[in-house]
PDB file of C-alpha atoms in Angstrom:
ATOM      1  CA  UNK A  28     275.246 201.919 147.459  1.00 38.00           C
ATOM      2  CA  UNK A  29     274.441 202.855 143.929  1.00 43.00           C
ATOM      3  CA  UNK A  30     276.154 199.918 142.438  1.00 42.00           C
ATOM      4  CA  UNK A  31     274.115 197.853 144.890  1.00 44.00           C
ATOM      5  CA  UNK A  32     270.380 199.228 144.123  1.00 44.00           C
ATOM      6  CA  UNK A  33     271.152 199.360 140.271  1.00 54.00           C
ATOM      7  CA  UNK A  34     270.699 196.408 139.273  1.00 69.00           C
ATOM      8  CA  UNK A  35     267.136 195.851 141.699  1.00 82.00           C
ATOM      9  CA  UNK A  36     265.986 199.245 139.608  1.00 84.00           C
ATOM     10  CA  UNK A  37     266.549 197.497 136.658  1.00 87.00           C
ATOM     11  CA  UNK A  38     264.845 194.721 137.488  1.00 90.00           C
ATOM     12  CA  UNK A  39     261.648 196.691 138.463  1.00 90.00           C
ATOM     13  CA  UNK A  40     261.598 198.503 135.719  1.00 91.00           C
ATOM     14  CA  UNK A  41     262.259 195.854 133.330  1.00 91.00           C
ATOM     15  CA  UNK A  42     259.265 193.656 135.211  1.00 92.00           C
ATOM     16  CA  UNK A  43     256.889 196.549 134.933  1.00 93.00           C
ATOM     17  CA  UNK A  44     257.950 196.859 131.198  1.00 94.00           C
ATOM     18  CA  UNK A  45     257.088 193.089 130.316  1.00 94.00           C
ATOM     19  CA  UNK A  46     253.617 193.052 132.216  1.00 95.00           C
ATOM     20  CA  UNK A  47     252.460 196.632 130.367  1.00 96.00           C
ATOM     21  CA  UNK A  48     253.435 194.484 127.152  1.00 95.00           C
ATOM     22  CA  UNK A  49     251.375 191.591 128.360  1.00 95.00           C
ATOM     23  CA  UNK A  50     248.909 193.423 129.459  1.00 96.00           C
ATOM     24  CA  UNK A  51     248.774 195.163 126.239  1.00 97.00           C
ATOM     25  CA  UNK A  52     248.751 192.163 124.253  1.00 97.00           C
ATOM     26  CA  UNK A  53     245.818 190.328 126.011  1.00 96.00           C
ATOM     27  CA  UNK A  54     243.876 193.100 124.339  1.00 96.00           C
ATOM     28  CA  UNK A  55     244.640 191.771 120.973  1.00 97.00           C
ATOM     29  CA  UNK A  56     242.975 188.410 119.528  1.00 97.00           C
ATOM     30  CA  UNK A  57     245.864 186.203 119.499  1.00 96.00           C
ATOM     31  CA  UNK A  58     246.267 185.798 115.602  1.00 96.00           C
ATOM     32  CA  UNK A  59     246.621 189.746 115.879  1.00 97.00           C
ATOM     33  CA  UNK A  60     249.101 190.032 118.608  1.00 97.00           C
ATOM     34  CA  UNK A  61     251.275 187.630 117.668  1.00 97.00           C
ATOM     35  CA  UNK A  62     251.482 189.190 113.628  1.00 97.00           C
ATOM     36  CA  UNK A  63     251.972 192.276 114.970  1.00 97.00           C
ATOM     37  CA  UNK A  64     255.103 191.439 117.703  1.00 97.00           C
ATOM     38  CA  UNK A  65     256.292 188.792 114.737  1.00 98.00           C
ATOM     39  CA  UNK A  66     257.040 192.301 112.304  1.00 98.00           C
ATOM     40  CA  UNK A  67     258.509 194.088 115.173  1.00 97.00           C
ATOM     41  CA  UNK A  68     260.778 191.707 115.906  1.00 98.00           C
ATOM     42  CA  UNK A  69     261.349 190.803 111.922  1.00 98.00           C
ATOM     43  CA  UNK A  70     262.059 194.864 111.262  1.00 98.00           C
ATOM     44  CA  UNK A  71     264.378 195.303 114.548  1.00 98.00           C
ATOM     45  CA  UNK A  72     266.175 191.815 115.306  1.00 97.00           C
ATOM     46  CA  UNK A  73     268.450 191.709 112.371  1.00 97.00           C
ATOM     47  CA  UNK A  74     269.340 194.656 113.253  1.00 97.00           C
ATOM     48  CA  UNK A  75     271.135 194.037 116.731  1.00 97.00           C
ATOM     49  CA  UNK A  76     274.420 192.848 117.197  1.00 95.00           C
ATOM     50  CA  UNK A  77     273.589 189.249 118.362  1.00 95.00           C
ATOM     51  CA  UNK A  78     272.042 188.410 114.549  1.00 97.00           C
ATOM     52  CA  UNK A  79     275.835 188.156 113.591  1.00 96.00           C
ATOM     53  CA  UNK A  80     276.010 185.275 116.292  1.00 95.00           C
ATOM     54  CA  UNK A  81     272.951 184.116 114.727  1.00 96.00           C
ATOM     55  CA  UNK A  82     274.499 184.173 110.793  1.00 97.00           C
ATOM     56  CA  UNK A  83     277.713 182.476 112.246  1.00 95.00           C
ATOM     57  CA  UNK A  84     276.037 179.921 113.162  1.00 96.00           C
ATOM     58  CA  UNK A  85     273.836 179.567 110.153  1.00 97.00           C
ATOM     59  CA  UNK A  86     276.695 179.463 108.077  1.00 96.00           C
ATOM     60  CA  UNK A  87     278.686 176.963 110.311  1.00 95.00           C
ATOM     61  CA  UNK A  88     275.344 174.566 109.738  1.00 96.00           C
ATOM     62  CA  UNK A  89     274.454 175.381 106.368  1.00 97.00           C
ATOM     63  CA  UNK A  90     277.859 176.268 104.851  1.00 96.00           C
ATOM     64  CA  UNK A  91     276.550 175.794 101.097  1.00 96.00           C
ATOM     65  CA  UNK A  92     273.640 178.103 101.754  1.00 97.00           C
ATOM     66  CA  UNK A  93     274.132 182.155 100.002  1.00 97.00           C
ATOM     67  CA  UNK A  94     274.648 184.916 102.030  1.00 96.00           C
ATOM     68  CA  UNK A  95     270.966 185.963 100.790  1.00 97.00           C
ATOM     69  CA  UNK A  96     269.124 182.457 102.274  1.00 97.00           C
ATOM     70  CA  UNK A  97     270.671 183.292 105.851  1.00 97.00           C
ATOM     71  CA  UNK A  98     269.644 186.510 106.256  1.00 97.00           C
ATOM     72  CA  UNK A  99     266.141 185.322 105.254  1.00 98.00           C
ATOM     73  CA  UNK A 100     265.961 182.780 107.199  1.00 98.00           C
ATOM     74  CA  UNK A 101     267.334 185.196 110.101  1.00 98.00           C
ATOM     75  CA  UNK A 102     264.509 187.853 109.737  1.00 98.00           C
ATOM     76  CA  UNK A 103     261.804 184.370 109.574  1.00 98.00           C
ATOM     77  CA  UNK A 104     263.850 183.218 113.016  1.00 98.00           C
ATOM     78  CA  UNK A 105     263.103 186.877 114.628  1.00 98.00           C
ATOM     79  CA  UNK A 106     259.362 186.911 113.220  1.00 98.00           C
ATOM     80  CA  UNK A 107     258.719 183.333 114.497  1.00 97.00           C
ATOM     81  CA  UNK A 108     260.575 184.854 117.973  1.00 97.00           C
ATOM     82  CA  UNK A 109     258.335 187.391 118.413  1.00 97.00           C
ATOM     83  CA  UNK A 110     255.654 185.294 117.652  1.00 97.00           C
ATOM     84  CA  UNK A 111     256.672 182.941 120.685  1.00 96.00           C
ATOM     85  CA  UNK A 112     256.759 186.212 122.916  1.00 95.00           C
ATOM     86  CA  UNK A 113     253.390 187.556 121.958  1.00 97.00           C
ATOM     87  CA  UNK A 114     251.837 183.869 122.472  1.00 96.00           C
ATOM     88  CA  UNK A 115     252.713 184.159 126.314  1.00 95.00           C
ATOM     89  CA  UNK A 116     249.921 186.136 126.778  1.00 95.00           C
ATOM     90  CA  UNK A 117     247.265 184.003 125.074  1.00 94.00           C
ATOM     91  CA  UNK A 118     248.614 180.305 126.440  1.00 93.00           C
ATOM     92  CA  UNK A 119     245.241 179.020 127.204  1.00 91.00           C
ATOM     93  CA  UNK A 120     244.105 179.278 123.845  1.00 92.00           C
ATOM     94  CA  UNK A 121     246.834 176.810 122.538  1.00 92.00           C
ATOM     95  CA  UNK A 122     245.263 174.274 124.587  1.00 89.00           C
ATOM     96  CA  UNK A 123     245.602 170.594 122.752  1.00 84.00           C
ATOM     97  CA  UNK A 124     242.044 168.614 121.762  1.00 80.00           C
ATOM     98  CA  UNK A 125     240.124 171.186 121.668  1.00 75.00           C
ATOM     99  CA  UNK A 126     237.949 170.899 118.896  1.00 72.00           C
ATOM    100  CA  UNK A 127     238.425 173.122 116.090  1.00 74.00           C
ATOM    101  CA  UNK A 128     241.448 174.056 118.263  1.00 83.00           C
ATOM    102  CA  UNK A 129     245.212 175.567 117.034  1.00 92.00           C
ATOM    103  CA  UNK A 130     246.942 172.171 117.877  1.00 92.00           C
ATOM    104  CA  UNK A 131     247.499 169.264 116.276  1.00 92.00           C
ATOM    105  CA  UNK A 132     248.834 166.048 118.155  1.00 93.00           C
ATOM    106  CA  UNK A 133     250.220 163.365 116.468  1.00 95.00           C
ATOM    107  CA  UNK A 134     250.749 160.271 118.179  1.00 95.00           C
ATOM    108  CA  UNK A 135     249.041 161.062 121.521  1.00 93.00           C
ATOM    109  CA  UNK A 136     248.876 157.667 122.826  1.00 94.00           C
ATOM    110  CA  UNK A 137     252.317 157.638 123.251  1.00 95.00           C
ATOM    111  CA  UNK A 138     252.378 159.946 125.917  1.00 94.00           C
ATOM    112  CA  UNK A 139     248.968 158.152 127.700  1.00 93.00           C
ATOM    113  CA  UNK A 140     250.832 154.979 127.430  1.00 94.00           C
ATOM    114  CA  UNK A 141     254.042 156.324 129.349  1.00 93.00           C
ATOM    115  CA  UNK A 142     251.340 157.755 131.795  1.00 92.00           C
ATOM    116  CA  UNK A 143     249.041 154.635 132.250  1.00 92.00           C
ATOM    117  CA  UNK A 144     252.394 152.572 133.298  1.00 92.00           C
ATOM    118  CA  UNK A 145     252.576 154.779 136.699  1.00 89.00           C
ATOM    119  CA  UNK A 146     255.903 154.784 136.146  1.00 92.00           C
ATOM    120  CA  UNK A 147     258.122 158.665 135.073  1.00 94.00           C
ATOM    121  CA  UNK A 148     259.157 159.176 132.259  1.00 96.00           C
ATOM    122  CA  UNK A 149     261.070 162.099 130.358  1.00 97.00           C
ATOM    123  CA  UNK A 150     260.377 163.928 127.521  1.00 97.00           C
ATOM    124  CA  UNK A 151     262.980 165.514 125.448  1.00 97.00           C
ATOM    125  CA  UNK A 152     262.487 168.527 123.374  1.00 96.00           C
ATOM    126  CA  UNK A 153     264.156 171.843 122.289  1.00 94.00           C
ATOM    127  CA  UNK A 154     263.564 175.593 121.586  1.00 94.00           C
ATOM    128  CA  UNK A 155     261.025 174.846 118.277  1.00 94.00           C
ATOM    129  CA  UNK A 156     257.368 175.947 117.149  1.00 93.00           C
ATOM    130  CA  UNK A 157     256.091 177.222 120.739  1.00 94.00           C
ATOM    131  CA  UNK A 158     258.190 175.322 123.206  1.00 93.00           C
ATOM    132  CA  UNK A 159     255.866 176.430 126.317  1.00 90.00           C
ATOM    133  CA  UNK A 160     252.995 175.605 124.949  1.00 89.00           C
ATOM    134  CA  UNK A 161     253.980 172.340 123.526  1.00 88.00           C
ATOM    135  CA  UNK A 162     253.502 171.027 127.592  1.00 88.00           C
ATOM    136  CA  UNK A 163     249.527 171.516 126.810  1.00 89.00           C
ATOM    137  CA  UNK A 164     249.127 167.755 124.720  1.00 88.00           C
ATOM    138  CA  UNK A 165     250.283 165.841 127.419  1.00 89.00           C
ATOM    139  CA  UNK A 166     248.882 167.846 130.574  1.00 88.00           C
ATOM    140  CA  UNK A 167     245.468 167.820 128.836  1.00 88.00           C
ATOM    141  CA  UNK A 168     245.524 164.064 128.503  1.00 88.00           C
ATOM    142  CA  UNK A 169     245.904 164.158 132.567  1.00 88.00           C
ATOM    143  CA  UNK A 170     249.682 163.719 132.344  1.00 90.00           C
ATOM    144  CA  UNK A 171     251.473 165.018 135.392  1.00 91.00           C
ATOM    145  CA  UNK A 172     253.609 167.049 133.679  1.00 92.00           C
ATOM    146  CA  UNK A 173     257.002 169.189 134.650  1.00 94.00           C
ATOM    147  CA  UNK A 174     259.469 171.274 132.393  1.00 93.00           C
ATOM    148  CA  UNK A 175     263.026 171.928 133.757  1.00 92.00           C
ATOM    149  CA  UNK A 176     263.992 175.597 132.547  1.00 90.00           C
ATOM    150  CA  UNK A 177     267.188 178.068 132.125  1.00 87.00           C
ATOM    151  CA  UNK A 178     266.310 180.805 135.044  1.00 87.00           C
ATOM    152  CA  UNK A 179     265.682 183.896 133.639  1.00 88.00           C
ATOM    153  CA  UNK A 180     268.252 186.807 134.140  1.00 87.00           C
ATOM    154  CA  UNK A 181     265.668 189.163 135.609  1.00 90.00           C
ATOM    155  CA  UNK A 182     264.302 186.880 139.235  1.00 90.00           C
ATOM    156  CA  UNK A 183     261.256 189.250 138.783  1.00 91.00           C
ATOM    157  CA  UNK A 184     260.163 188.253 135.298  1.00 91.00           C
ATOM    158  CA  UNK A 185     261.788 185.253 135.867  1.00 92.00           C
ATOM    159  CA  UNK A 186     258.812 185.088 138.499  1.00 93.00           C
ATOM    160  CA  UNK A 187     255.915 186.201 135.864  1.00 94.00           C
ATOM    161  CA  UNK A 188     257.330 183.230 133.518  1.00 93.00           C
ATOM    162  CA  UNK A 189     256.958 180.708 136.320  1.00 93.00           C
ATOM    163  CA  UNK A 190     253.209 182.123 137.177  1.00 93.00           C
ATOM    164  CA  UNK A 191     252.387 181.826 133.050  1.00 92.00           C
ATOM    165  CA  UNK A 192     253.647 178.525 132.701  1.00 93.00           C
ATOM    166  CA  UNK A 193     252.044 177.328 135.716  1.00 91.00           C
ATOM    167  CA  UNK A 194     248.762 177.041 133.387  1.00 90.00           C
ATOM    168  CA  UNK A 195     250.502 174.179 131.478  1.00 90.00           C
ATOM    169  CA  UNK A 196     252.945 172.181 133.968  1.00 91.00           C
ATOM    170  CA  UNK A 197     252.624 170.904 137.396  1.00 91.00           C
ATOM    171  CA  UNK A 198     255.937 171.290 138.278  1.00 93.00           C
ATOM    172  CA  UNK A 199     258.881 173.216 136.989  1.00 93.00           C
ATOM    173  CA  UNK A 200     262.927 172.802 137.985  1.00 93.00           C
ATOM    174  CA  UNK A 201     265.506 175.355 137.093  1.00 89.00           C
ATOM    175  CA  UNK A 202     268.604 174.001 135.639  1.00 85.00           C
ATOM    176  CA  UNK A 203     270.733 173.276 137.874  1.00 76.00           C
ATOM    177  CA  UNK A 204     272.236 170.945 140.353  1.00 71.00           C
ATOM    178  CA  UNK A 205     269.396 172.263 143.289  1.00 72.00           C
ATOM    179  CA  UNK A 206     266.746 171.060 140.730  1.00 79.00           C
ATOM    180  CA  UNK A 207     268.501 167.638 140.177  1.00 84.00           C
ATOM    181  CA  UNK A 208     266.774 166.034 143.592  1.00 87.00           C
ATOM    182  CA  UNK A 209     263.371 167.299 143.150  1.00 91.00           C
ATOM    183  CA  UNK A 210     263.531 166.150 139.630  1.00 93.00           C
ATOM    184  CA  UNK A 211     264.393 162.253 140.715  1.00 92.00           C
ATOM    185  CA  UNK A 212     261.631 162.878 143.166  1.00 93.00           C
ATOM    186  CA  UNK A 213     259.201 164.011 140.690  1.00 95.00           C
ATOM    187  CA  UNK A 214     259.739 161.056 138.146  1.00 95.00           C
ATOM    188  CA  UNK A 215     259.949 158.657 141.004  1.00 94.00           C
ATOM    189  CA  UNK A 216     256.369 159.611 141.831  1.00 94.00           C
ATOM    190  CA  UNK A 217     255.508 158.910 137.949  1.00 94.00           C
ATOM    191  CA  UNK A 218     255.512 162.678 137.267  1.00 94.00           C
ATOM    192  CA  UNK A 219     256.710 163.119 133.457  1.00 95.00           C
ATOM    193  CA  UNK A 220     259.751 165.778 133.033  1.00 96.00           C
ATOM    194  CA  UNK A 221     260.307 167.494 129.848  1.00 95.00           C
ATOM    195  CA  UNK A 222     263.473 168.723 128.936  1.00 95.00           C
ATOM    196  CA  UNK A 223     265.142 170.927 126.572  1.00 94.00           C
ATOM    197  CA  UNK A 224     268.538 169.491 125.028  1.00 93.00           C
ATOM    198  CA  UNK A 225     269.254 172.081 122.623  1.00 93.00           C
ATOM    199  CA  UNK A 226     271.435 174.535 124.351  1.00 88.00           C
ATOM    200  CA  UNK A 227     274.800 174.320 124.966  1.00 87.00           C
ATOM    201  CA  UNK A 228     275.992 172.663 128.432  1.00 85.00           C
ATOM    202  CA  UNK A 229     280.092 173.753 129.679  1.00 85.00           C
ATOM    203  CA  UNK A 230     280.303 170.799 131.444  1.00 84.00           C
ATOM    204  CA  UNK A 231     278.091 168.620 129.269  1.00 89.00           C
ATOM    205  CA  UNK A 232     278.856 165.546 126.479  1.00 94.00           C
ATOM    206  CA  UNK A 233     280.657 166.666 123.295  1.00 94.00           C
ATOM    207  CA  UNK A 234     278.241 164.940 120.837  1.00 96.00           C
ATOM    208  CA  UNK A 235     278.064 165.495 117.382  1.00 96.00           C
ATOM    209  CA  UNK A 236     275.592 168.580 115.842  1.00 96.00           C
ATOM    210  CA  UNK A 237     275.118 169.375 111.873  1.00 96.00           C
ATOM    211  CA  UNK A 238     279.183 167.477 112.077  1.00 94.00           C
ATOM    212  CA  UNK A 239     280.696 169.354 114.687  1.00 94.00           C
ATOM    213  CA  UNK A 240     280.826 168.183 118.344  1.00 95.00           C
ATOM    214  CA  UNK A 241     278.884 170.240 120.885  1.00 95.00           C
ATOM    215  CA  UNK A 242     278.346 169.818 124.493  1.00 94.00           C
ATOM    216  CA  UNK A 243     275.202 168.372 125.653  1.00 95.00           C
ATOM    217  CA  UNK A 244     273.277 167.884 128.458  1.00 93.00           C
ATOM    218  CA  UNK A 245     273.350 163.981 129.556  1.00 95.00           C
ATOM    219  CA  UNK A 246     271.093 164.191 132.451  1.00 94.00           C
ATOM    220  CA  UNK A 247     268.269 162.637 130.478  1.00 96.00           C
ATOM    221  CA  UNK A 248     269.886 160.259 129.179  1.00 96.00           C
ATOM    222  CA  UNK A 249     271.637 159.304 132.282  1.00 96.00           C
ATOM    223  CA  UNK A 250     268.233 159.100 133.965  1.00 95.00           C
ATOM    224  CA  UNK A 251     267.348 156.740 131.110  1.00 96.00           C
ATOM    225  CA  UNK A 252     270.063 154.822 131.532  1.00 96.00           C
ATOM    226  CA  UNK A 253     269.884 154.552 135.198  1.00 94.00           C
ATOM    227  CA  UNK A 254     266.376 154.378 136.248  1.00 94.00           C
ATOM    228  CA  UNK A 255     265.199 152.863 132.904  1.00 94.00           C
ATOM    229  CA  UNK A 256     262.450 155.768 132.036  1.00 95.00           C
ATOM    230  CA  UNK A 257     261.185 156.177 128.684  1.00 95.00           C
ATOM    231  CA  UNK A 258     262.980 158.865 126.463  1.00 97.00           C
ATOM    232  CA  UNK A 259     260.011 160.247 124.340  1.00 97.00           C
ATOM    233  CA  UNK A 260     260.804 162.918 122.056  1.00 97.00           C
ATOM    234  CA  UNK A 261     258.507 165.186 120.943  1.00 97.00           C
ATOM    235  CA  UNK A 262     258.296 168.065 118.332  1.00 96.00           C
ATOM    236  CA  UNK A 263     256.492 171.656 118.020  1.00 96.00           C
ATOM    237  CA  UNK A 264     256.214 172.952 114.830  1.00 96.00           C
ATOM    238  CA  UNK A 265     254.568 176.553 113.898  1.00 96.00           C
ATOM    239  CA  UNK A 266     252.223 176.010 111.149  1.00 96.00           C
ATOM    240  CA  UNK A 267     250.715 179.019 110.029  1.00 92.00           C
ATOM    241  CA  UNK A 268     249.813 182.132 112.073  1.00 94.00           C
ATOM    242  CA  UNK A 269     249.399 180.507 115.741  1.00 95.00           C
ATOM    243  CA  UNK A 270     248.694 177.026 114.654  1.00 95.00           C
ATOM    244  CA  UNK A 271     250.412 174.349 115.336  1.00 95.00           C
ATOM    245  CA  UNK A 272     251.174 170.181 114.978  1.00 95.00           C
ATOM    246  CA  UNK A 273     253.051 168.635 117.840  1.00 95.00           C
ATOM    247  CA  UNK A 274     254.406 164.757 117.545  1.00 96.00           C
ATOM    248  CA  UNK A 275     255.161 162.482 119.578  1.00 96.00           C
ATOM    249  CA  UNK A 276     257.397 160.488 118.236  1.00 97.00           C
ATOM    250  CA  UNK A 277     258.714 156.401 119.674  1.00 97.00           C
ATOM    251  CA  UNK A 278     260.633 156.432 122.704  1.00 97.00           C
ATOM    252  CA  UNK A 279     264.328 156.117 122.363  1.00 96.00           C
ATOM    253  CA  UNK A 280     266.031 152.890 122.827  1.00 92.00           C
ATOM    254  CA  UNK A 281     268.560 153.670 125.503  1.00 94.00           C
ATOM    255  CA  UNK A 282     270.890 150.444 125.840  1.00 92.00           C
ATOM    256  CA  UNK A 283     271.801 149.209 129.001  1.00 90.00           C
ATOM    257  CA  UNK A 284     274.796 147.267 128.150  1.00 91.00           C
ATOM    258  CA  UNK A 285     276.970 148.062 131.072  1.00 89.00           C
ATOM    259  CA  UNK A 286     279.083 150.420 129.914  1.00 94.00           C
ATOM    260  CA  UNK A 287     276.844 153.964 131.111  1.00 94.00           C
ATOM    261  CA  UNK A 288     279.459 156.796 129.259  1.00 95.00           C
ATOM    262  CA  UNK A 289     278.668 154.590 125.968  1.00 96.00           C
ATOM    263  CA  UNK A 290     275.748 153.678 126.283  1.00 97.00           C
ATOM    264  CA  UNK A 291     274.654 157.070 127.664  1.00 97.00           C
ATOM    265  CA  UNK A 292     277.284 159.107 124.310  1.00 97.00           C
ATOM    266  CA  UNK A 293     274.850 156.809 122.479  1.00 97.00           C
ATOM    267  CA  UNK A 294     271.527 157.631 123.236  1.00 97.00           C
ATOM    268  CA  UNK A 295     272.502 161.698 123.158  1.00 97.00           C
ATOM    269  CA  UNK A 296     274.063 161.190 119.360  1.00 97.00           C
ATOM    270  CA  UNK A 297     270.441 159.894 118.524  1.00 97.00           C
ATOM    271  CA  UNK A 298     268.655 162.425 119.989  1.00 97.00           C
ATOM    272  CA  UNK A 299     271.002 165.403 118.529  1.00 97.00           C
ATOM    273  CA  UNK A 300     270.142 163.658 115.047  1.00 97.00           C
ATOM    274  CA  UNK A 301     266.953 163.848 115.659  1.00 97.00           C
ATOM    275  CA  UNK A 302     266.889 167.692 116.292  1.00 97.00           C
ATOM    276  CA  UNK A 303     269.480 168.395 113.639  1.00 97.00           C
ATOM    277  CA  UNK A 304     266.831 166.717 111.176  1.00 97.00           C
ATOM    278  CA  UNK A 305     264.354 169.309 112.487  1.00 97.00           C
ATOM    279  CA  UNK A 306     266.166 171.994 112.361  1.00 97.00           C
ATOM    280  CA  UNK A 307     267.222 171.377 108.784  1.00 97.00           C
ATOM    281  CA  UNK A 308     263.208 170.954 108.009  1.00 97.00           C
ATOM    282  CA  UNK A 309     262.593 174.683 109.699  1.00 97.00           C
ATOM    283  CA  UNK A 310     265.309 176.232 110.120  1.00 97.00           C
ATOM    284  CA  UNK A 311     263.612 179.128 110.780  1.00 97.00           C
ATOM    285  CA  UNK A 312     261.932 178.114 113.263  1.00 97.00           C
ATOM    286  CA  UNK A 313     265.312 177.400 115.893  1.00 97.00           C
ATOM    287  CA  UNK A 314     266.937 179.730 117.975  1.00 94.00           C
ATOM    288  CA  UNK A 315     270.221 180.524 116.116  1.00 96.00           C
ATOM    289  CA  UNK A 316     271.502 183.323 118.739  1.00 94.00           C
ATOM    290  CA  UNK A 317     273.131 181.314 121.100  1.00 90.00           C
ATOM    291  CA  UNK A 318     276.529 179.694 121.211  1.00 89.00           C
ATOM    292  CA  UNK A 319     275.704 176.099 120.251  1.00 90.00           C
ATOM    293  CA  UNK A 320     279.288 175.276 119.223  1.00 88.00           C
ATOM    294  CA  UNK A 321     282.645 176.252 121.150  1.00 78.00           C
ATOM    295  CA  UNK A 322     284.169 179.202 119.703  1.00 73.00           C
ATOM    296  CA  UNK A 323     286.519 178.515 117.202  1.00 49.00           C
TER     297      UNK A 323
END
C-alpha cells in the first residue's frame, strides 16, 4: 500500500510545487522573472550531478574546446534553462507580429505558403531559444498548428504543460505510437505538425551528429517521403533577455527516388546538419543533459 500511494504523493506535491512557482512568477514582469530563475538555475545547475552528462557531451562535440569554455558554456546552458522555465508563465507575451513585440520572424511567408496550399505539412525543430513559444509565428498567421511532445514524468504537471501550451497549438500528440494515427489525421486535414528531432530515439535512424552517428527519429521524414508534405525547418534563437528571432528557413528537398530507407537516411543527415550548425552558433543555448549519443 505504501509503495502504491508514493509515487501519487509525489506527484501532488510536485504539481502543487510547480503552480506556487507559476503562480509566483506571473507576479514578476517577464524580463524580471525570467533574470531572476536564469541565476538560480546558473548558481545551482552546475552543481548537480547531470552537468557531468552535460560536459561529456560538450567535450564529445567540441573536443578542441578547454576545460574552462565548457563549463562556461554549461552555467550559460542552465541560465538560458531557467530562462525557458520562467517564460512558461508569461507565453502570451511572446506572441509573434506584435508590434514593438519580443519576436522576430524571418521568412514568414514560408509558413503562409505551406498553409494557403490546404495541404499538411511538418515542421521540424529542436530544444533551442524558447521551443514552446516558437509555435506562436505560425499560429498567429492562422496556421493550424500542432506540436508532438515527450510526456512529462509527472501526468499531473504533465497536465498543466498541456493547458499552457494550449495558448499556442491547436493540437498536441505525445510521442508515441498512440499519437502516430491522430497525427496522419491531423496533417491529412492540412493541420501543420511541428516536431522536435533533437533527442535521442532507441529505435530510431543512426545518422550522423557533430561526426558520430546517433539515433534519430524518421517519422518526419518518412511522412515526407510518403505523403509528400513539406519539411520546413525552423529556428528559435534567444536574443537578449526574452527576445527573440525565429526563421523559417526553405523546405527540405526530400527525394522520392524509390528507394524510402535512402531516401528517407537522406533527408534526416540534412536536417541533423542543419541543427549541428546551430548548435555550434549557440551552443549555449541546446540542451546538453541528455544522452544524444550511445554510451561509449
Amino acid at each position: 500500500m505504501t509503495e502504491r500511494l508514493k509515487h501519487p504523493v509525489r506527484y501532488r506535491l510536485e504539481a502543487i510545487v510547480f503552480k506556487a512557482v507559476l503562480w509566483i512568477l506571473r507576479r514578476l514582469p517577464l524580463d524580471a522573472a525570467s533574470a531572476v530563475v536564469g541565476v538560480i538555475f546558473r548558481t545551482i545547475g552546475p552543481l548537480l550531478r547531470v552537468s557531468d552528462r552535460a560536459r561529456g557531451n560538450l567535450k564529445r562535440a567540441f573536443p578542441e574546446k578547454l576545460p574552462h569554455e565548457i563549463n562556461h558554456t554549461v552555467k550559460a546552458m542552465w541560465e538560458h534553462l531557467g530562462r525557458v522555465v520562467a517564460e512558461y508563465a508569461h507565453l502570451e507575451e511572446l506572441r509573434c507580429f506584435r508590434d514593438g513585440g519580443r519576436v522576430e520572424v524571418i521568412n514568414p511567408d514560408i509558413l503562409t505558403a505551406a498553409r494557403d496550399t490546404g495541404l499538411g505539412s511538418i515542421v521540424v525543430t529542436g530544444h533551442f531559444g524558447n521551443w514552446e513559444a516558437q509555435g506562436f509565428c505560425a499560429a498567429d498567421q492562422g496556421v493550424k498548428a500542432s506540436v508532438v511532445y515527450r510526456t512529462a514524468n509527472n501526468p499531473l504537471i504533465d497536465r498543466e504543460l498541456q493547458r499552457l501550451r494550449s495558448v499556442i497549438v491547436d493540437a498536441q500528440f505525445p510521442k508515441g505510437a498512440g499519437g502516430a494515427r491522430k497525427i496522419l489525421k491531423y496533417l491529412k486535414s492540412g493541420g501543420m505538425v511541428a516536431m522536435l528531432m533533437d533527442q535521442k530515439m532507441n529505435d530510431g535512424v543512426p545518422v550522423p551528429f557533430f561526426g558520430e552517428d546517433a539515433m534519430t527519429p524518421p517519422a518526419a521524414a518518412e511522412l515526407a517521403y510518403k505523403y509528400g508534405y513539406p519539411l520546413i525547418p525552423l529556428r528559435s534563437e534567444r536574443l537578449t533577455g526574452s527576445r527573440f528571432r525565429i526563421t523559417v528557413h526553405p523546405p527540405i528537398n526530400v527525394l522520392r527516388s524509390g528507394d524510402r530507407e535512402a531516401d528517407v537516411r537522406a533527408a534526416l543527415v540534412e536536417i541533423n546538419a542543419l541543427l549541428e550548425d546551430w548548435i555550434r552558433e549557440r551552443p549555449e543555448q541546446w540542451l546538453w543533459l541528455h544522452n544524444r549519443w550511445p554510451e561509449t
